[in-house]
Amino acid sequence: MTATSAPVRVLLGPDTPVIPTHRIVDGCTGPIARYAAPAWPLIPMNANPGVTHSTIHWPTFPDPFREEMRLAAWTLINGELPAVFLRKRHPTWRSRQASKVLCQTIGTWCRLAVWLTNRGITMLRVHHPGTE
């Protein structure tokens, strides 16, 4: 029986790289965005030169949601579906998403944040008094 490795915990700081080293394509010479950067170009993860350059622009996110969404986006970029989850799934499923899909997903989150903010909702969690 083999044990699964425990997830590595990363303490995020403003200078934490957005893209982990093992996801940067060979030959990439450009800078890698840092966690606090206003824009996160995802092109260092893409080996296909014909693909549109995808960038996440944090100033487009409403202030109340920006940092919460930034953490969720970093987790999506750096996380990976475990092999046990992928077993018995469709063979095209992958443990990680492509940069274009990541950018589209995070863009959808931005539109959700704008929609929520326009309705006076400024946090994703719901507070139920007495349940803390």
XYZ file of N, CA and C in Angstrom:
396
model
N 0.845 -1.166 0.000
C 0.000 0.000 0.000
C 0.894 1.234 0.000
N 0.560 2.216 -0.831
C 1.356 3.432 -0.871
C 0.584 4.567 -0.229
N 1.288 5.386 0.471
C 0.660 6.544 1.106
C 0.707 7.718 0.147
N -0.329 8.520 0.185
C -0.324 9.725 -0.637
C 0.448 10.797 0.099
N 1.144 11.609 -0.650
C 1.912 12.667 -0.013
C 0.973 13.762 0.480
N 1.348 14.362 1.576
C 0.543 15.450 2.134
C 0.711 16.677 1.259
N -0.347 17.475 1.101
C -0.223 18.681 0.292
C 0.789 19.640 0.916
N 1.544 20.285 0.070
C 2.530 21.248 0.535
C 1.811 22.566 0.805
N 2.004 23.108 1.976
C 1.397 24.385 2.338
C 2.371 25.498 1.961
N 1.869 26.501 1.281
C 2.695 27.623 0.871
C 2.181 28.867 1.572
N 3.086 29.595 2.197
C 2.724 30.857 2.807
C 2.872 31.919 1.731
N 1.755 32.472 1.300
C 1.778 33.434 0.205
C 2.210 34.807 0.695
N 3.019 35.440 -0.104
C 3.436 36.809 0.157
C 3.367 37.585 -1.140
N 3.576 38.875 -1.101
C 3.477 39.686 -2.319
C 4.447 39.262 -3.411
N 5.577 38.657 -3.034
C 6.581 38.250 -4.019
C 6.502 36.779 -4.412
N 5.472 36.076 -3.949
C 5.299 34.671 -4.322
C 5.023 34.580 -5.823
N 5.761 33.740 -6.557
C 5.483 33.589 -7.994
C 4.071 33.044 -8.221
N 3.421 33.561 -9.245
C 2.066 33.118 -9.581
C 2.102 31.730 -10.205
N 3.100 31.486 -11.025
C 3.207 30.213 -11.739
C 4.360 29.410 -11.140
N 4.089 28.173 -10.712
C 5.169 27.366 -10.147
C 6.180 26.976 -11.231
N 7.412 26.802 -10.830
C 8.506 26.508 -11.758
C 8.201 25.333 -12.678
N 7.606 24.276 -12.156
C 7.367 23.085 -12.980
C 6.269 23.289 -14.027
N 5.536 24.403 -13.968
C 4.514 24.674 -14.985
C 4.984 25.661 -16.043
N 6.179 26.198 -15.889
C 6.721 27.140 -16.866
C 7.315 26.335 -18.018
N 6.912 26.672 -19.247
C 7.374 25.910 -20.408
C 8.859 26.163 -20.664
N 9.508 25.148 -21.226
C 10.918 25.280 -21.588
C 11.077 26.420 -22.580
N 12.109 27.206 -22.399
C 12.389 28.301 -23.315
C 11.742 29.617 -22.926
N 10.931 29.623 -21.911
C 10.294 30.867 -21.472
C 11.353 31.746 -20.818
N 11.522 32.947 -21.341
C 12.540 33.851 -20.805
C 11.940 35.086 -20.149
N 10.653 35.251 -20.262
C 10.010 36.430 -19.690
C 9.876 36.343 -18.189
N 9.546 37.466 -17.575
C 9.359 37.462 -16.122
C 8.088 36.704 -15.731
N 8.088 36.180 -14.531
C 6.922 35.495 -13.975
C 6.273 36.461 -12.990
N 4.981 36.683 -13.155
C 4.268 37.622 -12.283
C 4.338 37.169 -10.831
N 4.304 38.117 -9.949
C 4.278 37.879 -8.508
C 2.858 38.081 -7.998
N 2.575 37.504 -6.850
C 1.224 37.486 -6.283
C 0.601 38.883 -6.203
N 1.364 39.892 -5.817
C 0.815 41.241 -5.637
C 0.726 42.045 -6.934
N 1.189 41.493 -8.039
C 1.191 42.232 -9.306
C -0.232 42.546 -9.765
N -0.430 43.698 -10.422
C -1.764 44.052 -10.903
C -2.228 43.210 -12.095
N -1.287 42.545 -12.763
C -1.642 41.671 -13.891
C -0.824 40.389 -13.800
N -1.486 39.293 -14.138
C -0.824 37.987 -14.132
C -0.851 37.406 -15.546
N 0.211 37.598 -16.354
C 0.261 36.951 -17.660
C 0.448 35.444 -17.470
N -0.338 34.665 -18.190
C -0.268 33.205 -18.065
C 0.494 32.554 -19.218
N 1.030 33.350 -20.118
C 1.738 32.823 -21.286
C 2.937 31.946 -20.903
N 3.618 32.152 -19.762
C 4.727 31.244 -19.435
C 4.307 29.781 -19.255
N 3.001 29.524 -19.162
C 2.527 28.137 -19.017
C 2.155 27.526 -20.358
N 2.240 28.299 -21.437
C 1.727 27.837 -22.714
C 2.852 27.577 -23.707
N 2.944 26.352 -24.188
C 3.978 25.978 -25.152
C 3.543 26.220 -26.595
N 2.297 26.593 -26.808
C 1.774 26.796 -28.158
C 1.891 28.272 -28.532
N 2.806 28.631 -29.448
C 3.005 30.044 -29.791
C 1.814 30.672 -30.513
N 0.926 29.862 -31.061
C -0.223 30.395 -31.780
C -1.409 30.733 -30.896
N -1.291 30.463 -29.617
C -2.400 30.684 -28.695
C -2.444 32.139 -28.240
N -3.651 32.637 -28.020
C -3.823 33.993 -27.518
C -3.159 34.120 -26.149
N -2.503 35.227 -25.935
C -1.866 35.483 -24.642
C -2.943 35.832 -23.629
N -3.037 35.052 -22.580
C -4.051 35.246 -21.548
C -3.427 35.938 -20.344
N -4.101 36.986 -19.880
C -3.627 37.731 -18.718
C -4.805 38.038 -17.812
N -4.600 37.896 -16.516
C -5.611 38.260 -15.525
C -5.275 39.670 -15.055
N -6.227 40.577 -15.161
C -6.042 41.976 -14.768
C -6.819 42.235 -13.485
N -6.116 42.341 -12.360
C -6.773 42.468 -11.057
C -7.518 43.778 -10.850
N -7.135 44.905 -11.452
C -7.925 46.130 -11.248
C -9.362 46.032 -11.776
N -9.648 45.048 -12.637
C -11.020 44.893 -13.142
C -11.939 44.235 -12.117
N -11.370 43.637 -11.075
C -12.173 43.003 -10.027
C -12.626 44.061 -9.031
N -13.877 44.011 -8.589
C -14.334 44.956 -7.567
C -13.502 44.806 -6.287
N -13.211 45.928 -5.640
C -12.382 45.925 -4.427
C -12.804 44.905 -3.377
N -14.104 44.785 -3.061
C -14.470 43.860 -1.979
C -14.098 42.400 -2.252
N -13.972 42.041 -3.514
C -13.706 40.640 -3.867
C -12.285 40.383 -4.363
N -11.536 41.435 -4.621
C -10.250 41.271 -5.314
C -9.306 40.294 -4.612
N -9.068 40.476 -3.330
C -8.092 39.615 -2.649
C -8.603 38.190 -2.469
N -9.904 38.056 -2.233
C -10.485 36.711 -2.109
C -10.371 35.955 -3.434
N -10.651 36.656 -4.533
C -10.558 36.048 -5.864
C -9.101 35.801 -6.255
N -8.203 36.691 -5.835
C -6.781 36.512 -6.133
C -6.279 35.205 -5.509
N -6.673 34.957 -4.260
C -6.268 33.719 -3.591
C -6.880 32.500 -4.284
N -8.155 32.596 -4.656
C -8.809 31.482 -5.354
C -8.125 31.218 -6.698
N -7.768 32.292 -7.419
C -7.106 32.138 -8.714
C -5.723 31.514 -8.553
N -4.964 31.968 -7.559
C -3.645 31.396 -7.320
C -3.774 29.901 -7.015
N -4.778 29.557 -6.224
C -5.004 28.151 -5.870
C -5.373 27.335 -7.103
N -6.198 27.907 -7.978
C -6.584 27.218 -9.211
C -5.367 26.994 -10.111
N -4.526 28.006 -10.233
C -3.336 27.904 -11.081
C -2.340 26.892 -10.510
N -2.155 26.909 -9.217
C -1.126 26.093 -8.576
C -1.613 24.738 -8.087
N -2.914 24.579 -7.975
C -3.465 23.322 -7.488
C -3.518 22.264 -8.573
N -3.863 21.089 -8.163
C -3.917 19.967 -9.094
C -4.950 18.969 -8.579
N -5.761 18.449 -9.499
C -6.706 17.410 -9.094
C -5.929 16.140 -8.784
N -6.222 15.494 -7.670
C -5.496 14.269 -7.335
C -5.832 13.128 -8.293
N -4.877 12.242 -8.482
C -5.062 11.103 -9.392
C -6.277 10.272 -9.008
N -6.538 10.137 -7.713
C -7.681 9.337 -7.272
C -8.995 9.946 -7.778
N -9.041 11.262 -7.901
C -10.236 11.918 -8.418
C -10.400 11.655 -9.916
N -9.283 11.581 -10.623
C -9.331 11.419 -12.074
C -9.595 9.988 -12.523
N -9.414 9.031 -11.632
C -9.685 7.638 -11.997
C -11.149 7.486 -12.362
N -11.381 6.688 -13.364
C -12.729 6.374 -13.840
C -13.459 7.597 -14.395
N -12.721 8.668 -14.702
C -13.297 9.834 -15.357
C -13.005 9.719 -16.851
N -13.590 10.604 -17.609
C -13.340 10.623 -19.050
C -11.842 10.797 -19.299
N -11.282 10.079 -20.283
C -9.829 10.131 -20.503
C -9.302 11.518 -20.873
N -10.158 12.432 -21.314
C -9.670 13.767 -21.657
C -9.516 14.672 -20.433
N -10.003 14.234 -19.283
C -9.850 15.039 -18.062
C -8.371 15.117 -17.699
N -7.954 16.272 -17.252
C -6.563 16.494 -16.847
C -6.525 17.004 -15.412
N -5.363 16.886 -14.792
C -5.228 17.338 -13.404
C -5.118 18.860 -13.308
N -4.786 19.493 -14.427
C -4.651 20.960 -14.460
C -5.323 21.511 -15.705
N -5.722 22.783 -15.626
C -6.351 23.430 -16.772
C -5.309 24.199 -17.579
N -5.593 24.364 -18.857
C -4.733 25.157 -19.732
C -4.875 26.637 -19.373
N -3.870 27.436 -19.738
C -3.883 28.855 -19.372
C -5.099 29.590 -19.930
N -5.514 29.261 -21.142
C -6.689 29.919 -21.729
C -7.940 29.620 -20.902
N -8.107 28.386 -20.496
C -9.268 27.988 -19.692
C -9.199 28.638 -18.314
N -8.006 28.691 -17.732
C -7.839 29.363 -16.442
C -8.293 30.815 -16.535
N -7.842 31.499 -17.576
C -8.187 32.909 -17.750
C -9.694 33.080 -17.955
N -10.311 32.197 -18.726
C -11.761 32.262 -18.932
C -12.513 32.024 -17.626
N -12.081 31.048 -16.855
C -12.731 30.738 -15.578
C -12.624 31.918 -14.621
N -11.437 32.477 -14.498
C -11.219 33.594 -13.584
C -11.954 34.836 -14.082
N -12.068 34.993 -15.397
C -12.879 36.082 -15.958
C -14.345 35.938 -15.585
N -14.836 34.711 -15.555
C -16.215 34.456 -15.119
C -16.375 34.838 -13.652
N -15.376 34.529 -12.843
C -15.421 34.930 -11.432
C -15.485 36.450 -11.307
N -14.750 37.159 -12.169
C -14.764 38.623 -12.145
C -16.163 39.145 -12.451
N -16.792 38.576 -13.467
C -18.159 39.004 -13.811
C -19.127 38.707 -12.672
N -18.944 37.578 -11.983
C -19.765 37.265 -10.815
C -19.542 38.309 -9.724
N -18.294 38.670 -9.476
C -17.980 39.663 -8.443
C -18.608 41.017 -8.772
N -18.579 41.414 -10.037
C -19.219 42.674 -10.456
C -20.721 42.585 -10.229
N -21.316 41.484 -10.632
C -22.763 41.282 -10.471
C -23.149 41.353 -8.995
N -22.388 40.670 -8.142
C -22.671 40.684 -6.702
C -22.519 42.092 -6.126
N -21.445 42.770 -6.500
C -21.201 44.122 -5.994
C -22.326 45.069 -6.399
N -22.805 44.932 -7.618
C -23.918 45.777 -8.088
C -25.196 45.541 -7.296
N -25.264 44.432 -6.599
C -26.439 44.106 -5.783
C -26.175 44.296 -4.288
N -25.066 44.937 -3.972
C -24.755 45.240 -2.583
C -24.150 44.090 -1.796
N -23.765 43.027 -2.473
C -23.151 41.877 -1.801
C -21.637 42.045 -1.906
N -20.959 42.031 -0.767
C -19.524 42.318 -0.772
C -18.660 41.192 -0.212
N -19.237 40.022 -0.005
C -18.442 38.864 0.423
C -19.119 37.591 -0.058
N -18.322 36.553 -0.255
C -18.868 35.288 -0.732
C -19.480 34.463 0.384
N -18.934 34.578 1.555
C -19.459 33.772 2.659
C -20.700 34.448 3.251
N -21.555 33.640 3.800
C -22.762 34.134 4.459
C -22.543 34.008 5.956
N -22.826 35.070 6.663
C -22.647 35.053 8.114
C -23.960 34.686 8.782
N -23.931 33.628 9.559
C -25.088 33.210 10.347
C -24.753 33.465 11.811
N -25.388 34.440 12.447
C -25.070 34.750 13.843
C -25.157 33.502 14.723
N -24.176 33.354 15.603
C -24.167 32.243 16.548
C -23.596 30.949 16.013
N -23.081 30.943 14.772
C -22.555 29.694 14.202
C -21.048 29.746 13.988
N -20.364 30.642 14.649
C -18.925 30.772 14.406
C -18.125 29.783 15.188
